[in-house]
mmCIF file of C-alpha atoms in Angstrom:
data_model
loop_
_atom_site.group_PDB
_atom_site.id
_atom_site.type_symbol
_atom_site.label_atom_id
_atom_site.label_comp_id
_atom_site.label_asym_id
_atom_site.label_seq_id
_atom_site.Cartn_x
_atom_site.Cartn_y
_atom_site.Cartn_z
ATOM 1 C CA UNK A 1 -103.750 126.902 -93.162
ATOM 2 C CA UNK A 2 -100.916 124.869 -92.113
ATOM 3 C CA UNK A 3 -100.109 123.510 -88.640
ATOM 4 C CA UNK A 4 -103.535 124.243 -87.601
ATOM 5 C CA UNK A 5 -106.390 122.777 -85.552
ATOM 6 C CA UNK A 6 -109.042 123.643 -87.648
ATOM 7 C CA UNK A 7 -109.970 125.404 -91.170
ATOM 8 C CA UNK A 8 -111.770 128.340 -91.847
ATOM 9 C CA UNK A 9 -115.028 127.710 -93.483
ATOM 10 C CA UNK A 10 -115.641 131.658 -95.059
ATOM 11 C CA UNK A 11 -113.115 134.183 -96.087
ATOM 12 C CA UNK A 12 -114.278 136.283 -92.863
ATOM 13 C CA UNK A 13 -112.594 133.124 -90.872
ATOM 14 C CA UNK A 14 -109.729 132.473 -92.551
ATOM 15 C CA UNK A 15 -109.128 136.789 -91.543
ATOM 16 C CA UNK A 16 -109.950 135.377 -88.240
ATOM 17 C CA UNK A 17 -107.396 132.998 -88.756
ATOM 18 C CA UNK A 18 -104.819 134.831 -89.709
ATOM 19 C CA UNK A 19 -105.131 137.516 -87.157
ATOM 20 C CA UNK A 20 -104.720 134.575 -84.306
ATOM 21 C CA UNK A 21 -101.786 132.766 -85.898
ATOM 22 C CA UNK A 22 -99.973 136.132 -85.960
ATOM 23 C CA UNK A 23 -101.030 136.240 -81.972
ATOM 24 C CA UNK A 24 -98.804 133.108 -81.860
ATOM 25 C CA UNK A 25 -95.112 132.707 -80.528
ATOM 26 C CA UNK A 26 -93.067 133.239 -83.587
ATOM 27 C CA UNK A 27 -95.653 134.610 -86.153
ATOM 28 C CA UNK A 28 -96.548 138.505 -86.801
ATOM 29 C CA UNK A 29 -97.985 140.492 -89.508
ATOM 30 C CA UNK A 30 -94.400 139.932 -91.141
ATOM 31 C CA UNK A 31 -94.656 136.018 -91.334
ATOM 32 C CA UNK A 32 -94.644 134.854 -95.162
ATOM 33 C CA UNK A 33 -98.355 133.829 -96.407
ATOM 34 C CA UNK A 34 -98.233 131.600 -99.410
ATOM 35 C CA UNK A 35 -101.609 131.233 -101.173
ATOM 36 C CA UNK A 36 -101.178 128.164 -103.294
ATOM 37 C CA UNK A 37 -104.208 127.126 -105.695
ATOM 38 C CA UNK A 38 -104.872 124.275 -108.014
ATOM 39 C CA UNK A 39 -105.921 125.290 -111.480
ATOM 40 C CA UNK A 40 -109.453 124.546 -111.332
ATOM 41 C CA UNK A 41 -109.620 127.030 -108.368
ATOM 42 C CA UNK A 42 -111.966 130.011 -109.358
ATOM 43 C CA UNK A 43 -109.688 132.862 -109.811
ATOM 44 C CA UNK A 44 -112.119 135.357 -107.296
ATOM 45 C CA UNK A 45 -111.171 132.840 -104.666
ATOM 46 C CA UNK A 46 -107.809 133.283 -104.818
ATOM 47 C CA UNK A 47 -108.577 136.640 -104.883
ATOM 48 C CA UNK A 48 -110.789 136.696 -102.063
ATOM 49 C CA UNK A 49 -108.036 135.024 -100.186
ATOM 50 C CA UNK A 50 -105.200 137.474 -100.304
ATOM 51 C CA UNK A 51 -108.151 139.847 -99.635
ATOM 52 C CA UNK A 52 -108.064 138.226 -96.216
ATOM 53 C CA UNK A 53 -104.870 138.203 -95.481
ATOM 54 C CA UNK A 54 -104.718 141.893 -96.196
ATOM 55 C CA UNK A 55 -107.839 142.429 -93.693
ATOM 56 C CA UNK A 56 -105.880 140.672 -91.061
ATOM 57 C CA UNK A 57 -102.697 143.091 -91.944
ATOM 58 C CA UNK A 58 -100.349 140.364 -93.286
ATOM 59 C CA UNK A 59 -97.575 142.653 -95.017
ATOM 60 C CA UNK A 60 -95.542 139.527 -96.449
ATOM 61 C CA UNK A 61 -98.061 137.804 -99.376
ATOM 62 C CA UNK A 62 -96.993 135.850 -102.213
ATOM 63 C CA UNK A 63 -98.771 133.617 -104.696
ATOM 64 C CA UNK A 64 -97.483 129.990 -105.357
ATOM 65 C CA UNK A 65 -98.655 126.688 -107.177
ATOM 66 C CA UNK A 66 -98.560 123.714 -105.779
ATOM 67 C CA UNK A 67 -95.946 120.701 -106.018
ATOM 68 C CA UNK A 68 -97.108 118.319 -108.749
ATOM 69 C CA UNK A 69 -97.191 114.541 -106.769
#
């Protein structure tokens, strides 16, 4: 997570996560979340990702790759 003091460790924290960043002065459950993954990324991570997102009640997912350097 971007912009952030500290990364969640399990998919339960990264909900965690999510639910206090939208507890923040210009975020809500509307805020865009971008879930970028390199290819070697196990696709039921990805998965269990936006799963997260959607426990915390983020309405505004998308999936994106990453910049190559």
């Amino acid at each position: 997570i971007d912009r952030f003091k500290s990364q969640p460790a399990s998919f339960a924290e990264l909900t965690e996560h999510l639910l206090e960043a939208q507890r923040q002065p210009g975020f809500d459950d509307l805020t865009p979340v971008v879930i970028l993954s390199e290819d070697e990324v196990r696709w039921d991570h990805v998965v269990n990702g936006w799963n997260a997102a959607v426990r915390a009640g983020c309405k505004n997912l998308v999936f994106g790759r990453p910049q190559s350097p």
